[in-house]
Coordinates of C-alpha atoms in Angstrom, one line a residue:
M1015 CA -62.6 -30.2 -67.6
K1016 CA -65.0 -30.8 -64.7
R1017 CA -68.6 -31.9 -64.8
I1018 CA -70.6 -30.7 -61.8
V1019 CA -74.3 -31.1 -60.9
L1020 CA -76.1 -28.3 -59.2
T1021 CA -79.3 -29.7 -57.7
G1022 CA -81.5 -29.2 -54.7
G1023 CA -85.1 -29.0 -53.5
P1024 CA -87.7 -26.6 -54.8
C1025 CA -87.0 -22.9 -54.4
A1026 CA -83.4 -23.5 -53.4
G1027 CA -81.7 -20.7 -55.4
K1028 CA -80.4 -22.7 -58.3
T1029 CA -81.3 -20.1 -60.9
T1030 CA -79.4 -17.3 -59.1
A1031 CA -76.5 -19.7 -58.4
L1032 CA -76.1 -20.6 -62.0
V1033 CA -75.9 -16.9 -63.0
K1034 CA -73.2 -16.3 -60.3
I1035 CA -71.3 -19.4 -61.4
I1036 CA -71.1 -18.1 -65.0
E1037 CA -70.0 -14.6 -63.9
H1038 CA -67.5 -15.7 -61.4
F1039 CA -65.6 -18.5 -63.2
S1040 CA -65.8 -16.8 -66.6
S1041 CA -63.9 -13.9 -65.0
L1042 CA -61.2 -16.4 -63.8
G1043 CA -60.7 -17.6 -67.4
Y1044 CA -62.9 -20.7 -67.5
K1045 CA -65.3 -21.6 -70.2
V1046 CA -68.6 -22.4 -68.5
F1047 CA -71.3 -24.5 -70.1
I1048 CA -74.8 -24.7 -68.4
I1049 CA -76.9 -27.7 -69.3
P1050 CA -80.6 -26.8 -68.8
E1051 CA -83.0 -28.6 -66.5
V1052 CA -84.4 -31.3 -68.8
P1053 CA -87.6 -32.0 -66.9
T1054 CA -88.6 -28.3 -67.1
L1055 CA -88.0 -28.4 -70.9
F1056 CA -90.1 -31.6 -71.1
S1057 CA -92.9 -30.0 -69.0
Q1058 CA -93.0 -27.0 -71.2
A1059 CA -93.2 -29.2 -74.3
G1060 CA -96.2 -31.1 -72.9
M1061 CA -94.9 -33.9 -70.7
D1062 CA -97.1 -34.4 -67.6
Y1063 CA -95.0 -35.8 -64.8
L1064 CA -98.2 -36.1 -62.6
T1065 CA -100.0 -38.3 -65.1
K1066 CA -101.8 -41.4 -63.9
N1067 CA -101.0 -43.1 -67.3
A1068 CA -98.2 -45.5 -66.2
A1069 CA -97.0 -46.1 -69.8
F1070 CA -96.9 -42.4 -70.6
F1071 CA -95.0 -41.7 -67.4
Y1072 CA -92.5 -44.5 -68.0
E1073 CA -91.8 -43.4 -71.6
G1074 CA -91.5 -39.7 -70.5
E1075 CA -89.1 -40.5 -67.7
K1076 CA -87.0 -42.8 -69.9
A1077 CA -86.8 -40.1 -72.6
T1078 CA -85.9 -37.5 -69.9
L1079 CA -82.9 -39.7 -68.9
E1080 CA -81.9 -40.3 -72.5
I1081 CA -82.0 -36.6 -73.4
Q1082 CA -80.1 -35.7 -70.2
L1083 CA -77.3 -38.1 -71.1
A1084 CA -77.2 -36.9 -74.7
L1085 CA -76.9 -33.3 -73.7
E1086 CA -74.1 -34.0 -71.3
D1087 CA -72.2 -36.1 -73.8
K1088 CA -72.6 -33.6 -76.6
F1089 CA -71.4 -30.7 -74.4
T1090 CA -68.5 -32.8 -73.2
L1091 CA -67.4 -33.3 -76.9
M1092 CA -67.7 -29.5 -77.4
A1093 CA -65.7 -28.8 -74.3
E1094 CA -62.9 -31.0 -75.5
T1095 CA -62.3 -28.8 -78.5
I1096 CA -61.7 -25.7 -76.3
D1097 CA -58.1 -24.7 -75.4
K1098 CA -58.9 -23.4 -71.9
P1099 CA -60.2 -24.9 -68.6
T1100 CA -63.8 -25.8 -68.9
I1101 CA -66.7 -26.4 -66.4
I1102 CA -69.9 -28.2 -67.4
V1103 CA -72.6 -27.4 -64.9
C1104 CA -75.8 -29.5 -65.1
D1105 CA -78.9 -27.9 -63.8
R1106 CA -79.9 -31.2 -62.1
G1107 CA -78.3 -34.4 -63.2
T1108 CA -79.3 -38.0 -64.1
M1109 CA -79.9 -39.2 -60.5
D1110 CA -82.4 -36.5 -59.8
I1111 CA -84.8 -38.3 -62.1
S1112 CA -84.8 -41.4 -59.8
A1113 CA -86.2 -39.3 -56.9
Y1114 CA -89.6 -39.0 -58.6
M1115 CA -90.4 -42.7 -59.0
K1116 CA -90.4 -46.1 -57.3
P1117 CA -87.0 -47.9 -57.3
E1118 CA -88.4 -50.7 -59.4
M1119 CA -89.3 -48.4 -62.2
W1120 CA -85.9 -46.6 -62.0
K1121 CA -84.1 -49.9 -62.2
E1122 CA -86.2 -50.9 -65.3
I1123 CA -85.5 -47.5 -67.0
T1124 CA -81.7 -47.6 -66.4
A1125 CA -81.5 -51.1 -67.7
G1126 CA -83.4 -50.1 -70.8
V1127 CA -80.9 -47.2 -71.3
G1128 CA -78.0 -49.6 -70.7
T1129 CA -76.7 -48.1 -67.5
T1130 CA -76.9 -48.2 -63.7
S1131 CA -77.1 -45.8 -60.8
E1132 CA -73.4 -46.4 -60.0
K1133 CA -72.4 -45.5 -63.6
L1134 CA -74.6 -42.4 -63.6
R1135 CA -73.1 -41.0 -60.4
A1136 CA -69.6 -41.6 -61.7
R1137 CA -70.2 -39.2 -64.6
Y1138 CA -69.8 -36.2 -62.3
D1139 CA -66.8 -34.7 -60.4
A1140 CA -69.1 -33.2 -57.8
V1141 CA -72.7 -32.8 -56.8
L1142 CA -73.8 -29.6 -55.0
H1143 CA -77.2 -29.8 -53.4
L1144 CA -78.9 -26.5 -52.3
V1145 CA -81.4 -27.0 -49.5
S1146 CA -85.0 -25.9 -50.3
A1147 CA -86.2 -22.7 -48.8
A1148 CA -89.1 -24.8 -47.6
D1149 CA -86.8 -26.1 -44.9
G1150 CA -85.5 -23.4 -42.6
A1151 CA -86.2 -20.4 -44.9
E1152 CA -90.0 -20.7 -45.3
Q1153 CA -90.5 -17.0 -45.6
F1154 CA -88.7 -17.1 -49.0
Y1155 CA -90.4 -20.1 -50.4
T1156 CA -92.5 -19.3 -53.5
T1157 CA -93.8 -21.0 -56.6
A1158 CA -94.2 -17.7 -58.5
N1159 CA -90.8 -17.8 -60.2
N1160 CA -91.3 -21.2 -61.8
A1161 CA -94.6 -22.0 -63.6
E1162 CA -93.8 -25.8 -63.4
R1163 CA -93.5 -25.7 -59.6
T1164 CA -96.6 -26.7 -57.6
E1165 CA -95.1 -28.1 -54.4
G1166 CA -96.4 -27.2 -51.0
L1167 CA -94.0 -26.8 -48.1
E1168 CA -94.3 -30.4 -46.8
L1169 CA -93.9 -31.9 -50.2
A1170 CA -91.0 -29.6 -51.0
R1171 CA -89.2 -30.8 -47.9
E1172 CA -89.9 -34.4 -48.7
M1173 CA -88.6 -34.0 -52.3
D1174 CA -85.5 -32.2 -51.0
K1175 CA -84.6 -35.3 -48.9
K1176 CA -85.4 -37.7 -51.7
V1177 CA -83.0 -35.9 -54.0
I1178 CA -80.2 -36.0 -51.4
Q1179 CA -80.9 -39.7 -50.9
A1180 CA -80.6 -40.3 -54.7
W1181 CA -77.1 -38.7 -54.7
S1182 CA -76.0 -39.9 -51.3
E1183 CA -73.5 -42.5 -52.6
H1184 CA -71.6 -39.8 -54.6
P1185 CA -68.1 -39.3 -53.0
H1186 CA -68.2 -35.6 -53.5
L1187 CA -71.8 -34.6 -52.5
R1188 CA -71.9 -31.3 -50.7
V1189 CA -75.2 -30.1 -49.1
I1190 CA -75.4 -26.3 -48.9
N1191 CA -77.6 -24.9 -46.2
N1192 CA -80.0 -22.0 -46.1
H1193 CA -78.6 -19.0 -44.5
E1194 CA -79.8 -15.7 -42.9
N1195 CA -78.1 -14.0 -45.9
F1196 CA -78.8 -15.6 -49.3
D1197 CA -75.4 -14.3 -50.6
T1198 CA -73.7 -16.6 -48.0
K1199 CA -75.4 -19.5 -49.6
I1200 CA -74.3 -18.5 -53.1
N1201 CA -70.7 -17.9 -51.9
R1202 CA -70.6 -21.4 -50.5
V1203 CA -71.5 -22.7 -54.0
L1204 CA -68.6 -20.7 -55.5
Q1205 CA -66.2 -22.0 -52.7
D1206 CA -67.2 -25.6 -53.2
I1207 CA -66.7 -25.4 -57.0
S1208 CA -63.4 -23.7 -56.4
N1209 CA -62.4 -26.7 -54.3
V1210 CA -63.3 -29.1 -57.1
L1211 CA -61.2 -27.0 -59.5
E1212 CA -58.3 -27.1 -56.9
I1213 CA -58.2 -23.4 -56.6
P1214 CA -56.6 -22.5 -53.2
Q1215 CA -59.1 -21.6 -50.5
Q1216 CA -58.8 -20.1 -47.1
V1217 CA -59.1 -22.8 -44.4
V1218 CA -62.5 -22.6 -42.8
E1219 CA -63.3 -24.4 -39.6
E1220 CA -66.6 -26.2 -39.6
R1221 CA -68.2 -26.2 -36.1
K1222 CA -67.8 -29.4 -34.1
Y1223 CA -69.4 -30.6 -30.9
I1224 CA -69.1 -33.6 -28.7
V1225 CA -72.7 -34.7 -28.3
R1226 CA -75.0 -37.4 -27.0
L1227 CA -77.8 -38.8 -29.2
T1228 CA -81.0 -38.9 -27.1
G1229 CA -83.6 -39.8 -29.7
V1230 CA -84.2 -41.0 -33.2
I1231 CA -82.9 -38.9 -36.1
P1232 CA -85.7 -38.6 -38.7
D1233 CA -84.8 -39.4 -42.4
A1234 CA -81.1 -39.9 -41.6
I1235 CA -78.8 -41.4 -44.2
E1236 CA -76.5 -43.9 -42.5
S1237 CA -73.1 -45.0 -43.8
D1238 CA -70.1 -47.0 -42.5
I1239 CA -66.7 -45.2 -42.9
T1240 CA -63.2 -46.5 -42.6
Q1241 CA -60.5 -43.9 -42.8
T1242 CA -56.8 -44.6 -43.1
Y1243 CA -53.9 -42.0 -43.2
L1244 CA -50.9 -42.6 -45.4
T1245 CA -47.4 -41.4 -45.0
S1246 CA -47.1 -37.9 -46.5
E1247 CA -44.8 -34.9 -46.8
P1248 CA -44.7 -32.1 -44.3
C1249 CA -47.7 -29.6 -44.4
S1250 CA -49.8 -32.2 -46.2
E1251 CA -52.2 -34.9 -45.3
V1252 CA -53.2 -38.0 -47.4
R1253 CA -56.0 -40.2 -46.4
L1254 CA -58.0 -43.1 -47.9
R1255 CA -61.7 -43.3 -47.1
R1256 CA -64.0 -46.3 -47.8
R1257 CA -67.6 -45.4 -47.3
T1258 CA -70.3 -48.1 -47.5
L1259 CA -73.8 -47.1 -48.0
N1260 CA -76.7 -49.4 -48.9
G1261 CA -74.2 -52.2 -49.4
V1262 CA -72.1 -50.3 -51.9
S1263 CA -68.6 -49.2 -51.1
I1264 CA -66.9 -46.2 -52.6
N1265 CA -63.2 -45.5 -52.1
V1266 CA -61.8 -41.9 -52.2
R1267 CA -58.2 -40.7 -51.9
T1268 CA -57.9 -37.2 -50.5
T1269 CA -54.8 -35.0 -50.3
K1270 CA -54.8 -31.8 -48.3
K1271 CA -51.9 -29.4 -48.7
T1272 CA -51.6 -26.2 -46.6
L1273 CA -49.8 -23.4 -48.2
P1274 CA -47.6 -20.8 -46.3
N1275 CA -50.4 -18.2 -46.4
N1276 CA -52.8 -20.7 -44.7
E1277 CA -54.6 -21.4 -48.0
Q1278 CA -55.4 -25.0 -48.6
V1279 CA -55.6 -27.1 -51.7
V1280 CA -57.7 -30.2 -51.5
T1281 CA -57.7 -32.9 -54.1
E1282 CA -60.1 -35.8 -54.1
R1283 CA -60.1 -38.8 -56.4
Q1284 CA -62.4 -41.8 -56.5
I1285 CA -60.3 -45.0 -56.8
D1286 CA -61.1 -48.7 -57.5
N1287 CA -60.6 -51.5 -55.0
N1288 CA -57.3 -52.7 -56.4
L1289 CA -55.7 -49.3 -56.1
Y1290 CA -57.2 -48.9 -52.6
E1291 CA -55.7 -52.2 -51.4
S1292 CA -52.3 -51.2 -53.0
L1293 CA -52.3 -47.7 -51.3
M1294 CA -53.2 -49.3 -48.0
R1295 CA -49.6 -50.6 -47.9
Q1296 CA -48.5 -47.0 -47.5
A1297 CA -50.5 -46.6 -44.3
D1298 CA -48.9 -44.3 -41.7
P1299 CA -47.3 -46.7 -39.1
Y1300 CA -47.9 -44.2 -36.3
R1301 CA -51.7 -44.1 -36.9
Q1302 CA -54.6 -46.5 -36.6
S1303 CA -57.5 -46.6 -39.0
I1304 CA -60.6 -44.8 -37.9
H1305 CA -63.9 -46.7 -38.0
K1306 CA -67.1 -44.8 -37.5
I1307 CA -70.8 -44.8 -38.4
R1308 CA -72.0 -41.5 -40.0
K1309 CA -75.6 -40.3 -39.9
T1310 CA -76.3 -37.2 -42.1
F1311 CA -79.5 -35.2 -41.9
I1312 CA -81.1 -31.8 -42.4
W1313 CA -82.7 -30.0 -39.5
R1314 CA -84.4 -26.6 -39.9
G1315 CA -82.5 -26.0 -43.1
Q1316 CA -79.1 -26.8 -41.7
F1317 CA -77.1 -29.9 -42.7
F1318 CA -75.4 -32.0 -40.1
E1319 CA -73.1 -35.1 -39.8
L1320 CA -73.1 -37.2 -36.7
D1321 CA -70.1 -39.5 -36.4
T1322 CA -70.3 -42.3 -33.8
Y1323 CA -66.7 -43.7 -33.4
L1324 CA -66.1 -47.4 -33.1
A1325 CA -62.3 -47.4 -33.3
P1326 CA -59.7 -46.5 -32.2
C1327 CA -61.9 -44.6 -29.6
S1328 CA -65.3 -45.8 -28.7
H1329 CA -68.4 -44.1 -27.2
L1330 CA -67.4 -40.8 -28.8
Q1331 CA -70.0 -38.9 -30.8
I1332 CA -69.1 -35.8 -32.8
L1333 CA -71.6 -33.6 -34.5
E1334 CA -70.3 -31.4 -37.3
T1335 CA -72.2 -28.6 -39.0
K1336 CA -71.7 -28.0 -42.7
G1337 CA -71.6 -24.6 -44.2
I1338 CA -73.0 -22.5 -41.4
A1339 CA -71.7 -18.9 -41.4
D1340 CA -69.7 -17.6 -38.4
H1341 CA -72.4 -15.2 -37.3
E1342 CA -75.3 -17.7 -37.5
D1343 CA -76.7 -19.8 -34.7
V1344 CA -76.7 -23.6 -34.9
N1345 CA -80.2 -25.0 -34.9
F1346 CA -79.5 -28.0 -32.6
P1347 CA -82.2 -30.7 -32.9
P1348 CA -84.1 -31.8 -29.8
F1349 CA -82.6 -35.3 -30.1
I1350 CA -79.1 -34.0 -29.7
E1351 CA -77.5 -33.1 -26.4
V1352 CA -74.4 -30.9 -26.7
V1353 CA -71.6 -31.9 -24.3
E1354 CA -68.8 -29.6 -25.5
D1355 CA -67.9 -27.2 -28.3
I1356 CA -64.7 -28.6 -29.8
T1357 CA -64.5 -26.3 -32.8
G1358 CA -60.8 -25.7 -33.6
K1359 CA -59.5 -28.2 -30.9
T1360 CA -56.9 -30.1 -32.9
E1361 CA -56.9 -33.0 -30.5
Y1362 CA -60.3 -34.0 -32.0
Y1363 CA -59.2 -33.9 -35.6
N1364 CA -59.5 -37.3 -37.2
Y1365 CA -55.8 -37.1 -38.1
N1366 CA -54.9 -36.8 -34.4
L1367 CA -57.6 -39.2 -33.1
A1368 CA -55.9 -41.8 -35.2
L1369 CA -52.5 -41.5 -33.5
K1370 CA -51.3 -44.6 -31.7
K1371 CA -51.0 -44.1 -28.0

């Protein structure tokens, strides 16, 4: 059983994606549960999330979180009775709620419910964020298909980034771009869920470039990453990654196994500090740990990761696109100077950069 959050900015395509998820994975033999978007249910029932009544707003948001948790827990109990693989997809999750209030109120609400942001994120195996059409696909942005949606373009872009920030510490957050063809966006959703379910996928190269940062990245999320490779079997790669964001560290063990037909099975597991330290004793003696600073950001509807390497190589900056189709152009920001396209160049894979000279 896997629990997955499908979230995103306004007019991102979640409704269509949910229909496709049910159709696709039901046909593969999965039982799919969809937990509805609780704030929409509350709005339809009379909750006013734009109220100036602070007490009303607080009680409404606290109740939103409590009902979200209750729905997820009840559907989990139901799923445990089913003798077939099960997916629970949440139309938005608990951390989405935090994006619509000040951090002080969110901390008070979670304490009142007896939980924390860290515990809430840990409830889900993956979080898929669909970028709002307001960022990079403005011609498709509309409020007509949701009576509860009132955002203008600028507010929609702002809320999009706040939701990403709320989930940014989740180890399996995937941000799914807008595309020239909407079907490409939906297919990316299906591919990412297949990855979570460990269904073999064709190896797809993300585009990579050596770049120079020439200006400030607006609204970037910055994290510190240490990546260590462990000894592994042929045709497989095992790595430990410690990612520190806002003072909180998350450890993930990733195994990649390439099958003879070039399909790849990727398994990711979040691990605690004790297991992390224990596994570090299995570090590949022929490779050094990689240390880098990562800045993630959205530009014109496309999601990017900029890695600035500190060790073992320094002064190297690699920009990686995430989920841009082969035929699409990359919307390079003005604060990025492209030095070289290194897509597919194996010498720039982290696994090879870590090799001791």
